[in-house]
């Protein structure tokens, strides 16, 4: 097995059967399977569904899977896509079932949530800590941007724990199976806008929300977005708005900004270009005032992101948007 690709084959047929049963498959369903490996899950899915589209990174595994159904009736109902599922343009499917390679857990969840039309349901096996982050609730230790994003766009439930001895070779961590059912219809908000706000407030989930907006890099991005919104909506900036109180309006230097890229709370610092410095322009001061107004009027500025729920973040997003403050 190539453990660099996260290959840990599910060898327990009982666990495989439970996973397939929990998917509630119909005879008309097209199923996307991510990382089929040698096909222990695949053959059970083929018993229930019309077709399986299996996305496999390793050509050796794809060859094994092909051999397994060769000459059988299931052969014509199995399509194998060789490549990285994150980079692959996926065809239509009704259900996703995955014994997920751990290193693509977060990007796979975000990719599935962004699909349109969305699948009916996804039954996904992850490293247990990751799985518990997806289903975590406000106040839980594992509650993070990933939790809020997943639960905004889907109903997320824990199905069962799976011990490491059920795999070959055994991974170093325990696993869990969760169900993600995308909401239909989708919430009528922009995903990029929603995630942009969460990236700011969850950089330090145990600090106040207002603390996330005190970074000069964050405020530079918010100001730039505000200028774009004004230009797009024919909102004229007042005369003198671009005047700088203290001269320094040249090209902006690179600034460090803390970013939680995968939504799991693991923050790292990256350098960004903030554009032209207008740290003390009238527009900058106006934007700062608008941000402070929203945080005060919503009474969320002194709350911690780790304690806020979906309704709190929606309230915050709508209040910012009403002031012309956007995050995408």
PDB file of C-alpha atoms in Angstrom:
ATOM      1  CA  UNK A   1       0.000   0.000   0.000  1.00  0.00           C
ATOM      2  CA  UNK A   2       1.103   3.538  -0.704  1.00  0.00           C
ATOM      3  CA  UNK A   3       0.487   5.219   2.645  1.00  0.00           C
ATOM      4  CA  UNK A   4       1.670   8.531   1.118  1.00  0.00           C
ATOM      5  CA  UNK A   5      -1.634   8.447  -0.768  1.00  0.00           C
ATOM      6  CA  UNK A   6      -3.510   7.544   2.400  1.00  0.00           C
ATOM      7  CA  UNK A   7      -4.133   3.960   1.270  1.00  0.00           C
ATOM      8  CA  UNK A   8      -5.699   2.027   4.131  1.00  0.00           C
ATOM      9  CA  UNK A   9      -8.033  -0.588   2.668  1.00  0.00           C
ATOM     10  CA  UNK A  10     -11.237  -1.274   4.579  1.00  0.00           C
ATOM     11  CA  UNK A  11     -11.085  -5.044   5.094  1.00  0.00           C
ATOM     12  CA  UNK A  12     -14.083  -5.606   7.388  1.00  0.00           C
ATOM     13  CA  UNK A  13     -17.074  -6.599   5.182  1.00  0.00           C
ATOM     14  CA  UNK A  14     -19.496  -5.855   8.023  1.00  0.00           C
ATOM     15  CA  UNK A  15     -18.391  -2.221   8.234  1.00  0.00           C
ATOM     16  CA  UNK A  16     -18.517  -1.918   4.436  1.00  0.00           C
ATOM     17  CA  UNK A  17     -22.090  -3.238   4.450  1.00  0.00           C
ATOM     18  CA  UNK A  18     -23.211  -0.765   7.132  1.00  0.00           C
ATOM     19  CA  UNK A  19     -21.737   2.119   5.118  1.00  0.00           C
ATOM     20  CA  UNK A  20     -23.651   1.049   2.001  1.00  0.00           C
ATOM     21  CA  UNK A  21     -26.869   0.470   3.971  1.00  0.00           C
ATOM     22  CA  UNK A  22     -26.660   3.935   5.568  1.00  0.00           C
ATOM     23  CA  UNK A  23     -26.471   5.499   2.098  1.00  0.00           C
ATOM     24  CA  UNK A  24     -30.077   4.494   1.411  1.00  0.00           C
ATOM     25  CA  UNK A  25     -29.281   3.639  -2.194  1.00  0.00           C
ATOM     26  CA  UNK A  26     -31.951   3.326  -4.895  1.00  0.00           C
ATOM     27  CA  UNK A  27     -31.692   1.086  -7.955  1.00  0.00           C
ATOM     28  CA  UNK A  28     -31.647   4.200 -10.136  1.00  0.00           C
ATOM     29  CA  UNK A  29     -28.742   5.884  -8.291  1.00  0.00           C
ATOM     30  CA  UNK A  30     -25.398   6.864  -9.737  1.00  0.00           C
ATOM     31  CA  UNK A  31     -22.791   6.669  -6.953  1.00  0.00           C
ATOM     32  CA  UNK A  32     -19.469   8.471  -6.805  1.00  0.00           C
ATOM     33  CA  UNK A  33     -16.891   6.489  -4.838  1.00  0.00           C
ATOM     34  CA  UNK A  34     -13.681   8.287  -3.855  1.00  0.00           C
ATOM     35  CA  UNK A  35     -10.621   6.083  -3.336  1.00  0.00           C
ATOM     36  CA  UNK A  36     -12.131   2.658  -4.117  1.00  0.00           C
ATOM     37  CA  UNK A  37      -8.838   0.824  -3.550  1.00  0.00           C
ATOM     38  CA  UNK A  38      -9.267  -2.878  -4.276  1.00  0.00           C
ATOM     39  CA  UNK A  39     -13.048  -2.559  -4.431  1.00  0.00           C
ATOM     40  CA  UNK A  40     -14.333  -3.973  -1.124  1.00  0.00           C
ATOM     41  CA  UNK A  41     -16.885  -1.156  -0.911  1.00  0.00           C
ATOM     42  CA  UNK A  42     -17.370  -0.926  -4.672  1.00  0.00           C
ATOM     43  CA  UNK A  43     -18.769  -4.417  -5.135  1.00  0.00           C
ATOM     44  CA  UNK A  44     -21.317  -3.863  -2.349  1.00  0.00           C
ATOM     45  CA  UNK A  45     -22.386  -0.543  -3.879  1.00  0.00           C
ATOM     46  CA  UNK A  46     -22.808  -2.203  -7.283  1.00  0.00           C
ATOM     47  CA  UNK A  47     -25.293  -4.638  -5.725  1.00  0.00           C
ATOM     48  CA  UNK A  48     -27.602  -1.701  -4.892  1.00  0.00           C
ATOM     49  CA  UNK A  49     -26.986   1.078  -7.429  1.00  0.00           C
ATOM     50  CA  UNK A  50     -27.370   1.513 -11.171  1.00  0.00           C
ATOM     51  CA  UNK A  51     -23.816   2.744 -11.709  1.00  0.00           C
ATOM     52  CA  UNK A  52     -20.612   3.489  -9.790  1.00  0.00           C
ATOM     53  CA  UNK A  53     -18.130   6.172 -10.836  1.00  0.00           C
ATOM     54  CA  UNK A  54     -14.911   5.370  -8.961  1.00  0.00           C
ATOM     55  CA  UNK A  55     -12.196   8.033  -8.776  1.00  0.00           C
ATOM     56  CA  UNK A  56      -8.815   6.471  -8.059  1.00  0.00           C
ATOM     57  CA  UNK A  57      -5.396   8.129  -7.866  1.00  0.00           C
ATOM     58  CA  UNK A  58      -3.256   4.967  -8.051  1.00  0.00           C
ATOM     59  CA  UNK A  59      -3.145   3.133 -11.429  1.00  0.00           C
ATOM     60  CA  UNK A  60      -2.301  -0.129  -9.610  1.00  0.00           C
ATOM     61  CA  UNK A  61      -5.509   0.062  -7.595  1.00  0.00           C
ATOM     62  CA  UNK A  62      -7.514   0.952 -10.682  1.00  0.00           C
ATOM     63  CA  UNK A  63      -6.132  -2.164 -12.387  1.00  0.00           C
ATOM     64  CA  UNK A  64      -7.069  -4.351  -9.392  1.00  0.00           C
ATOM     65  CA  UNK A  65     -10.583  -2.944  -9.371  1.00  0.00           C
ATOM     66  CA  UNK A  66     -10.939  -3.533 -13.112  1.00  0.00           C
ATOM     67  CA  UNK A  67      -9.865  -7.184 -12.673  1.00  0.00           C
ATOM     68  CA  UNK A  68     -12.341  -7.668  -9.851  1.00  0.00           C
ATOM     69  CA  UNK A  69     -15.375  -7.000 -12.061  1.00  0.00           C
ATOM     70  CA  UNK A  70     -13.954  -8.239 -15.374  1.00  0.00           C
ATOM     71  CA  UNK A  71     -16.321 -10.626 -17.136  1.00  0.00           C
ATOM     72  CA  UNK A  72     -19.106  -9.991 -14.609  1.00  0.00           C
ATOM     73  CA  UNK A  73     -22.404  -8.142 -15.217  1.00  0.00           C
ATOM     74  CA  UNK A  74     -21.149  -5.343 -12.935  1.00  0.00           C
ATOM     75  CA  UNK A  75     -18.351  -4.524 -15.389  1.00  0.00           C
ATOM     76  CA  UNK A  76     -20.618  -2.387 -17.568  1.00  0.00           C
ATOM     77  CA  UNK A  77     -21.919  -0.473 -14.557  1.00  0.00           C
ATOM     78  CA  UNK A  78     -18.501   0.581 -13.258  1.00  0.00           C
ATOM     79  CA  UNK A  79     -16.672   3.626 -14.610  1.00  0.00           C
ATOM     80  CA  UNK A  80     -13.169   4.317 -13.292  1.00  0.00           C
ATOM     81  CA  UNK A  81     -11.746   7.857 -13.433  1.00  0.00           C
ATOM     82  CA  UNK A  82      -7.990   7.866 -12.899  1.00  0.00           C
ATOM     83  CA  UNK A  83      -6.734  11.009 -11.165  1.00  0.00           C
ATOM     84  CA  UNK A  84      -7.039  13.371  -8.214  1.00  0.00           C
ATOM     85  CA  UNK A  85     -10.697  13.800  -7.249  1.00  0.00           C
ATOM     86  CA  UNK A  86     -10.034  17.355  -6.053  1.00  0.00           C
ATOM     87  CA  UNK A  87      -8.775  18.367  -9.513  1.00  0.00           C
ATOM     88  CA  UNK A  88     -11.229  16.244 -11.502  1.00  0.00           C
ATOM     89  CA  UNK A  89     -14.377  17.701 -13.036  1.00  0.00           C
ATOM     90  CA  UNK A  90     -16.992  15.342 -11.678  1.00  0.00           C
ATOM     91  CA  UNK A  91     -19.971  14.088 -13.702  1.00  0.00           C
ATOM     92  CA  UNK A  92     -23.455  14.059 -12.207  1.00  0.00           C
ATOM     93  CA  UNK A  93     -24.061  11.613  -9.329  1.00  0.00           C
ATOM     94  CA  UNK A  94     -26.769  11.068  -6.706  1.00  0.00           C
ATOM     95  CA  UNK A  95     -24.745   9.769  -3.756  1.00  0.00           C
ATOM     96  CA  UNK A  96     -21.097   9.931  -2.700  1.00  0.00           C
ATOM     97  CA  UNK A  97     -19.505   7.145  -0.664  1.00  0.00           C
ATOM     98  CA  UNK A  98     -15.877   7.457   0.371  1.00  0.00           C
ATOM     99  CA  UNK A  99     -13.249   5.805   2.523  1.00  0.00           C
ATOM    100  CA  UNK A 100     -11.449   9.126   2.293  1.00  0.00           C
ATOM    101  CA  UNK A 101      -7.660   9.482   2.101  1.00  0.00           C
ATOM    102  CA  UNK A 102      -7.077  11.664   5.149  1.00  0.00           C
ATOM    103  CA  UNK A 103      -4.967  14.303   3.398  1.00  0.00           C
ATOM    104  CA  UNK A 104      -7.857  15.327   1.118  1.00  0.00           C
ATOM    105  CA  UNK A 105     -10.574  15.329   3.797  1.00  0.00           C
ATOM    106  CA  UNK A 106     -11.122  19.085   3.983  1.00  0.00           C
ATOM    107  CA  UNK A 107     -10.914  19.873   0.246  1.00  0.00           C
ATOM    108  CA  UNK A 108     -13.248  16.953  -0.518  1.00  0.00           C
ATOM    109  CA  UNK A 109     -15.912  18.219   1.899  1.00  0.00           C
ATOM    110  CA  UNK A 110     -15.718  21.745   0.466  1.00  0.00           C
ATOM    111  CA  UNK A 111     -15.843  20.419  -3.105  1.00  0.00           C
ATOM    112  CA  UNK A 112     -18.933  18.298  -2.404  1.00  0.00           C
ATOM    113  CA  UNK A 113     -20.686  21.201  -0.675  1.00  0.00           C
ATOM    114  CA  UNK A 114     -20.016  23.496  -3.642  1.00  0.00           C
ATOM    115  CA  UNK A 115     -21.465  21.134  -6.276  1.00  0.00           C
ATOM    116  CA  UNK A 116     -24.561  22.175  -8.199  1.00  0.00           C
ATOM    117  CA  UNK A 117     -26.702  20.189  -8.474  1.00  0.00           C
ATOM    118  CA  UNK A 118     -25.770  18.823  -5.068  1.00  0.00           C
ATOM    119  CA  UNK A 119     -25.765  15.080  -4.354  1.00  0.00           C
ATOM    120  CA  UNK A 120     -28.653  13.723  -2.295  1.00  0.00           C
ATOM    121  CA  UNK A 121     -26.371  12.418   0.427  1.00  0.00           C
ATOM    122  CA  UNK A 122     -22.702  11.696   1.159  1.00  0.00           C
ATOM    123  CA  UNK A 123     -21.501   8.862   3.426  1.00  0.00           C
ATOM    124  CA  UNK A 124     -17.881   9.640   4.224  1.00  0.00           C
ATOM    125  CA  UNK A 125     -15.260   7.975   6.393  1.00  0.00           C
ATOM    126  CA  UNK A 126     -12.657  10.291   7.911  1.00  0.00           C
ATOM    127  CA  UNK A 127     -10.030  10.409  10.607  1.00  0.00           C
ATOM    128  CA  UNK A 128     -12.121  10.625  13.777  1.00  0.00           C
ATOM    129  CA  UNK A 129     -10.961  14.068  14.877  1.00  0.00           C
ATOM    130  CA  UNK A 130     -11.780  15.509  11.455  1.00  0.00           C
ATOM    131  CA  UNK A 131     -15.188  13.843  11.428  1.00  0.00           C
ATOM    132  CA  UNK A 132     -15.988  15.243  14.871  1.00  0.00           C
ATOM    133  CA  UNK A 133     -14.995  18.728  13.680  1.00  0.00           C
ATOM    134  CA  UNK A 134     -17.573  18.504  10.884  1.00  0.00           C
ATOM    135  CA  UNK A 135     -20.404  17.673  13.316  1.00  0.00           C
ATOM    136  CA  UNK A 136     -19.184  19.849  16.247  1.00  0.00           C
ATOM    137  CA  UNK A 137     -21.589  22.369  17.774  1.00  0.00           C
ATOM    138  CA  UNK A 138     -20.944  25.861  19.211  1.00  0.00           C
ATOM    139  CA  UNK A 139     -18.949  25.609  22.431  1.00  0.00           C
ATOM    140  CA  UNK A 140     -17.386  22.235  21.548  1.00  0.00           C
ATOM    141  CA  UNK A 141     -13.596  22.120  21.665  1.00  0.00           C
ATOM    142  CA  UNK A 142     -13.431  21.012  18.002  1.00  0.00           C
ATOM    143  CA  UNK A 143     -15.919  23.609  16.711  1.00  0.00           C
ATOM    144  CA  UNK A 144     -14.244  25.597  13.915  1.00  0.00           C
ATOM    145  CA  UNK A 145     -14.759  27.226  10.519  1.00  0.00           C
ATOM    146  CA  UNK A 146     -15.129  23.772   8.959  1.00  0.00           C
ATOM    147  CA  UNK A 147     -18.029  22.998  11.345  1.00  0.00           C
ATOM    148  CA  UNK A 148     -19.926  26.195  10.494  1.00  0.00           C
ATOM    149  CA  UNK A 149     -19.344  25.858   6.753  1.00  0.00           C
ATOM    150  CA  UNK A 150     -20.413  22.224   6.578  1.00  0.00           C
ATOM    151  CA  UNK A 151     -23.523  22.798   8.702  1.00  0.00           C
ATOM    152  CA  UNK A 152     -24.501  25.923   6.773  1.00  0.00           C
ATOM    153  CA  UNK A 153     -24.801  24.002   3.523  1.00  0.00           C
ATOM    154  CA  UNK A 154     -25.751  20.538   4.799  1.00  0.00           C
ATOM    155  CA  UNK A 155     -27.181  18.479   7.621  1.00  0.00           C
ATOM    156  CA  UNK A 156     -24.244  16.648   9.203  1.00  0.00           C
ATOM    157  CA  UNK A 157     -24.584  13.602  11.468  1.00  0.00           C
ATOM    158  CA  UNK A 158     -22.204  11.063  12.993  1.00  0.00           C
ATOM    159  CA  UNK A 159     -23.010   7.467  12.035  1.00  0.00           C
ATOM    160  CA  UNK A 160     -20.423   5.235  13.693  1.00  0.00           C
ATOM    161  CA  UNK A 161     -16.860   4.845  14.913  1.00  0.00           C
ATOM    162  CA  UNK A 162     -14.500   2.522  13.041  1.00  0.00           C
ATOM    163  CA  UNK A 163     -11.436   1.126  14.811  1.00  0.00           C
ATOM    164  CA  UNK A 164      -8.034   1.056  13.146  1.00  0.00           C
ATOM    165  CA  UNK A 165      -7.978  -2.777  13.085  1.00  0.00           C
ATOM    166  CA  UNK A 166     -10.664  -2.729  10.395  1.00  0.00           C
ATOM    167  CA  UNK A 167      -8.081  -1.497   7.849  1.00  0.00           C
ATOM    168  CA  UNK A 168      -5.078  -2.943   6.071  1.00  0.00           C
ATOM    169  CA  UNK A 169      -2.568  -1.615   6.894  1.00  0.00           C
ATOM    170  CA  UNK A 170      -3.985  -0.175  10.153  1.00  0.00           C
ATOM    171  CA  UNK A 171      -3.759   3.662  10.238  1.00  0.00           C
ATOM    172  CA  UNK A 172      -2.292   5.440  13.245  1.00  0.00           C
ATOM    173  CA  UNK A 173      -5.646   6.988  14.152  1.00  0.00           C
ATOM    174  CA  UNK A 174      -9.233   5.897  14.691  1.00  0.00           C
ATOM    175  CA  UNK A 175     -11.894   6.681  12.086  1.00  0.00           C
ATOM    176  CA  UNK A 176     -15.552   7.712  11.984  1.00  0.00           C
ATOM    177  CA  UNK A 177     -18.274   7.608   9.359  1.00  0.00           C
ATOM    178  CA  UNK A 178     -20.496  10.665   8.947  1.00  0.00           C
ATOM    179  CA  UNK A 179     -23.456  11.560   6.755  1.00  0.00           C
ATOM    180  CA  UNK A 180     -23.595  14.905   4.936  1.00  0.00           C
ATOM    181  CA  UNK A 181     -26.952  15.757   3.348  1.00  0.00           C
ATOM    182  CA  UNK A 182     -26.744  18.990   1.309  1.00  0.00           C
ATOM    183  CA  UNK A 183     -29.652  21.355   1.935  1.00  0.00           C
ATOM    184  CA  UNK A 184     -32.147  21.639  -0.917  1.00  0.00           C
ATOM    185  CA  UNK A 185     -32.696  24.399  -1.824  1.00  0.00           C
ATOM    186  CA  UNK A 186     -29.302  25.823  -0.999  1.00  0.00           C
ATOM    187  CA  UNK A 187     -29.186  28.796   1.401  1.00  0.00           C
ATOM    188  CA  UNK A 188     -29.554  31.968  -0.736  1.00  0.00           C
ATOM    189  CA  UNK A 189     -26.171  33.462   0.116  1.00  0.00           C
ATOM    190  CA  UNK A 190     -22.801  33.568  -1.605  1.00  0.00           C
ATOM    191  CA  UNK A 191     -20.464  30.784  -0.493  1.00  0.00           C
ATOM    192  CA  UNK A 192     -17.399  32.975  -1.060  1.00  0.00           C
ATOM    193  CA  UNK A 193     -18.951  35.809   0.950  1.00  0.00           C
ATOM    194  CA  UNK A 194     -19.891  33.493   3.822  1.00  0.00           C
ATOM    195  CA  UNK A 195     -16.512  31.775   3.912  1.00  0.00           C
ATOM    196  CA  UNK A 196     -14.706  35.120   3.647  1.00  0.00           C
ATOM    197  CA  UNK A 197     -16.348  36.302   6.869  1.00  0.00           C
ATOM    198  CA  UNK A 198     -15.642  32.998   8.641  1.00  0.00           C
ATOM    199  CA  UNK A 199     -11.963  33.153   7.667  1.00  0.00           C
ATOM    200  CA  UNK A 200     -11.682  36.432   9.579  1.00  0.00           C
ATOM    201  CA  UNK A 201     -13.648  35.557  12.703  1.00  0.00           C
ATOM    202  CA  UNK A 202     -12.196  32.044  13.121  1.00  0.00           C
ATOM    203  CA  UNK A 203      -8.512  32.947  12.843  1.00  0.00           C
ATOM    204  CA  UNK A 204      -8.559  32.974  16.636  1.00  0.00           C
ATOM    205  CA  UNK A 205     -11.880  31.407  17.609  1.00  0.00           C
ATOM    206  CA  UNK A 206     -11.334  31.995  21.327  1.00  0.00           C
ATOM    207  CA  UNK A 207     -10.667  35.708  20.906  1.00  0.00           C
ATOM    208  CA  UNK A 208     -13.447  38.207  20.394  1.00  0.00           C
ATOM    209  CA  UNK A 209     -14.830  38.718  16.895  1.00  0.00           C
ATOM    210  CA  UNK A 210     -13.800  42.371  17.014  1.00  0.00           C
ATOM    211  CA  UNK A 211     -10.171  41.283  17.542  1.00  0.00           C
ATOM    212  CA  UNK A 212     -10.165  39.655  14.120  1.00  0.00           C
ATOM    213  CA  UNK A 213     -10.889  43.022  12.494  1.00  0.00           C
ATOM    214  CA  UNK A 214      -8.015  44.835  14.222  1.00  0.00           C
ATOM    215  CA  UNK A 215      -5.415  43.396  11.856  1.00  0.00           C
ATOM    216  CA  UNK A 216      -4.186  46.022   9.385  1.00  0.00           C
ATOM    217  CA  UNK A 217      -4.069  43.364   6.663  1.00  0.00           C
ATOM    218  CA  UNK A 218      -7.726  42.451   7.254  1.00  0.00           C
ATOM    219  CA  UNK A 219      -8.816  46.078   7.239  1.00  0.00           C
ATOM    220  CA  UNK A 220      -6.866  46.708   4.027  1.00  0.00           C
ATOM    221  CA  UNK A 221      -8.767  43.865   2.353  1.00  0.00           C
ATOM    222  CA  UNK A 222     -12.104  45.086   3.712  1.00  0.00           C
ATOM    223  CA  UNK A 223     -11.370  48.624   2.486  1.00  0.00           C
ATOM    224  CA  UNK A 224     -10.448  47.350  -0.965  1.00  0.00           C
ATOM    225  CA  UNK A 225     -13.692  45.350  -1.137  1.00  0.00           C
ATOM    226  CA  UNK A 226     -15.655  48.422  -0.024  1.00  0.00           C
ATOM    227  CA  UNK A 227     -14.111  50.521  -2.803  1.00  0.00           C
ATOM    228  CA  UNK A 228     -15.009  47.793  -5.320  1.00  0.00           C
ATOM    229  CA  UNK A 229     -18.582  47.661  -4.010  1.00  0.00           C
ATOM    230  CA  UNK A 230     -18.909  51.443  -4.291  1.00  0.00           C
ATOM    231  CA  UNK A 231     -17.635  51.410  -7.875  1.00  0.00           C
ATOM    232  CA  UNK A 232     -19.926  48.508  -8.853  1.00  0.00           C
ATOM    233  CA  UNK A 233     -23.018  50.081  -7.314  1.00  0.00           C
ATOM    234  CA  UNK A 234     -22.316  53.659  -8.480  1.00  0.00           C
ATOM    235  CA  UNK A 235     -21.847  54.836  -4.915  1.00  0.00           C
ATOM    236  CA  UNK A 236     -19.704  57.930  -5.191  1.00  0.00           C
ATOM    237  CA  UNK A 237     -16.966  58.416  -2.638  1.00  0.00           C
ATOM    238  CA  UNK A 238     -17.048  61.890  -1.157  1.00  0.00           C
ATOM    239  CA  UNK A 239     -14.555  64.514  -2.272  1.00  0.00           C
ATOM    240  CA  UNK A 240     -11.364  64.147  -0.327  1.00  0.00           C
ATOM    241  CA  UNK A 241     -11.999  60.518   0.637  1.00  0.00           C
ATOM    242  CA  UNK A 242      -8.657  59.505  -0.835  1.00  0.00           C
ATOM    243  CA  UNK A 243      -6.700  62.144   1.055  1.00  0.00           C
ATOM    244  CA  UNK A 244      -4.168  60.699   3.460  1.00  0.00           C
ATOM    245  CA  UNK A 245      -3.662  62.331   6.818  1.00  0.00           C
ATOM    246  CA  UNK A 246      -0.055  61.137   7.097  1.00  0.00           C
ATOM    247  CA  UNK A 247       1.813  60.732   3.801  1.00  0.00           C
ATOM    248  CA  UNK A 248       2.518  57.143   2.792  1.00  0.00           C
ATOM    249  CA  UNK A 249       0.396  56.278  -0.178  1.00  0.00           C
ATOM    250  CA  UNK A 250       2.925  54.346  -2.231  1.00  0.00           C
ATOM    251  CA  UNK A 251       2.734  50.672  -3.151  1.00  0.00           C
ATOM    252  CA  UNK A 252       1.853  48.542  -0.136  1.00  0.00           C
ATOM    253  CA  UNK A 253       4.429  46.273   1.404  1.00  0.00           C
ATOM    254  CA  UNK A 254       3.786  42.601   2.023  1.00  0.00           C
ATOM    255  CA  UNK A 255       2.053  42.085   5.346  1.00  0.00           C
ATOM    256  CA  UNK A 256       1.682  38.936   7.391  1.00  0.00           C
ATOM    257  CA  UNK A 257      -1.865  37.698   7.813  1.00  0.00           C
ATOM    258  CA  UNK A 258      -3.007  34.680   9.776  1.00  0.00           C
ATOM    259  CA  UNK A 259      -5.129  32.299   7.700  1.00  0.00           C
ATOM    260  CA  UNK A 260      -6.889  29.043   8.510  1.00  0.00           C
ATOM    261  CA  UNK A 261      -6.710  27.539   5.016  1.00  0.00           C
ATOM    262  CA  UNK A 262      -8.503  24.223   5.565  1.00  0.00           C
ATOM    263  CA  UNK A 263     -11.024  25.472   8.103  1.00  0.00           C
ATOM    264  CA  UNK A 264      -9.789  23.150  10.845  1.00  0.00           C
ATOM    265  CA  UNK A 265      -8.367  25.785  13.148  1.00  0.00           C
ATOM    266  CA  UNK A 266      -4.712  25.241  12.246  1.00  0.00           C
ATOM    267  CA  UNK A 267      -3.569  28.811  11.683  1.00  0.00           C
ATOM    268  CA  UNK A 268      -0.484  29.742   9.719  1.00  0.00           C
ATOM    269  CA  UNK A 269       0.945  33.073   8.676  1.00  0.00           C
ATOM    270  CA  UNK A 270       1.102  34.015   5.010  1.00  0.00           C
ATOM    271  CA  UNK A 271       2.289  37.178   3.313  1.00  0.00           C
ATOM    272  CA  UNK A 272      -0.194  39.162   1.251  1.00  0.00           C
ATOM    273  CA  UNK A 273      -0.087  42.317  -0.810  1.00  0.00           C
ATOM    274  CA  UNK A 274      -2.431  44.818   0.746  1.00  0.00           C
ATOM    275  CA  UNK A 275      -2.344  47.090  -2.312  1.00  0.00           C
ATOM    276  CA  UNK A 276      -1.688  50.796  -1.924  1.00  0.00           C
ATOM    277  CA  UNK A 277      -1.423  51.944   1.641  1.00  0.00           C
ATOM    278  CA  UNK A 278      -4.233  54.213   2.662  1.00  0.00           C
ATOM    279  CA  UNK A 279      -4.092  53.327   6.309  1.00  0.00           C
ATOM    280  CA  UNK A 280      -5.262  56.800   7.305  1.00  0.00           C
ATOM    281  CA  UNK A 281      -7.325  57.793   4.289  1.00  0.00           C
ATOM    282  CA  UNK A 282     -10.845  58.985   4.861  1.00  0.00           C
ATOM    283  CA  UNK A 283     -12.152  55.837   3.160  1.00  0.00           C
ATOM    284  CA  UNK A 284     -10.127  53.715   5.546  1.00  0.00           C
ATOM    285  CA  UNK A 285     -11.465  55.622   8.529  1.00  0.00           C
ATOM    286  CA  UNK A 286     -15.004  55.367   7.171  1.00  0.00           C
ATOM    287  CA  UNK A 287     -14.705  51.597   6.703  1.00  0.00           C
ATOM    288  CA  UNK A 288     -13.270  51.229  10.184  1.00  0.00           C
ATOM    289  CA  UNK A 289     -16.251  53.154  11.542  1.00  0.00           C
ATOM    290  CA  UNK A 290     -18.729  51.007   9.601  1.00  0.00           C
ATOM    291  CA  UNK A 291     -17.137  47.828  10.961  1.00  0.00           C
ATOM    292  CA  UNK A 292     -17.280  49.145  14.520  1.00  0.00           C
ATOM    293  CA  UNK A 293     -20.930  50.150  14.046  1.00  0.00           C
ATOM    294  CA  UNK A 294     -21.908  46.679  12.848  1.00  0.00           C
ATOM    295  CA  UNK A 295     -20.063  44.931  15.670  1.00  0.00           C
ATOM    296  CA  UNK A 296     -21.702  47.203  18.237  1.00  0.00           C
ATOM    297  CA  UNK A 297     -25.245  47.132  16.851  1.00  0.00           C
ATOM    298  CA  UNK A 298     -25.296  43.349  16.422  1.00  0.00           C
ATOM    299  CA  UNK A 299     -23.795  42.955  19.921  1.00  0.00           C
ATOM    300  CA  UNK A 300     -21.462  40.322  18.484  1.00  0.00           C
ATOM    301  CA  UNK A 301     -18.174  42.209  18.645  1.00  0.00           C
ATOM    302  CA  UNK A 302     -17.332  40.934  22.127  1.00  0.00           C
ATOM    303  CA  UNK A 303     -18.531  37.384  21.492  1.00  0.00           C
ATOM    304  CA  UNK A 304     -16.143  34.597  20.571  1.00  0.00           C
ATOM    305  CA  UNK A 305     -16.561  32.762  17.263  1.00  0.00           C
ATOM    306  CA  UNK A 306     -16.248  29.426  19.043  1.00  0.00           C
ATOM    307  CA  UNK A 307     -19.463  30.215  20.935  1.00  0.00           C
ATOM    308  CA  UNK A 308     -21.490  31.629  18.010  1.00  0.00           C
ATOM    309  CA  UNK A 309     -23.958  29.669  15.928  1.00  0.00           C
ATOM    310  CA  UNK A 310     -25.086  29.881  12.309  1.00  0.00           C
ATOM    311  CA  UNK A 311     -27.754  32.481  13.123  1.00  0.00           C
ATOM    312  CA  UNK A 312     -25.136  34.760  14.722  1.00  0.00           C
ATOM    313  CA  UNK A 313     -22.883  34.635  11.680  1.00  0.00           C
ATOM    314  CA  UNK A 314     -25.809  35.242   9.310  1.00  0.00           C
ATOM    315  CA  UNK A 315     -26.862  38.242  11.384  1.00  0.00           C
ATOM    316  CA  UNK A 316     -23.307  39.576  11.196  1.00  0.00           C
ATOM    317  CA  UNK A 317     -22.977  38.980   7.451  1.00  0.00           C
ATOM    318  CA  UNK A 318     -26.288  40.667   6.590  1.00  0.00           C
ATOM    319  CA  UNK A 319     -25.461  43.657   8.817  1.00  0.00           C
ATOM    320  CA  UNK A 320     -22.081  44.102   7.111  1.00  0.00           C
ATOM    321  CA  UNK A 321     -23.644  43.775   3.644  1.00  0.00           C
ATOM    322  CA  UNK A 322     -26.199  46.493   4.460  1.00  0.00           C
ATOM    323  CA  UNK A 323     -23.266  48.838   5.124  1.00  0.00           C
ATOM    324  CA  UNK A 324     -21.568  47.907   1.850  1.00  0.00           C
ATOM    325  CA  UNK A 325     -18.966  45.706   3.578  1.00  0.00           C
ATOM    326  CA  UNK A 326     -18.275  42.484   1.671  1.00  0.00           C
ATOM    327  CA  UNK A 327     -15.825  39.607   2.069  1.00  0.00           C
ATOM    328  CA  UNK A 328     -15.429  38.082  -1.372  1.00  0.00           C
TER     329      UNK A 328
END
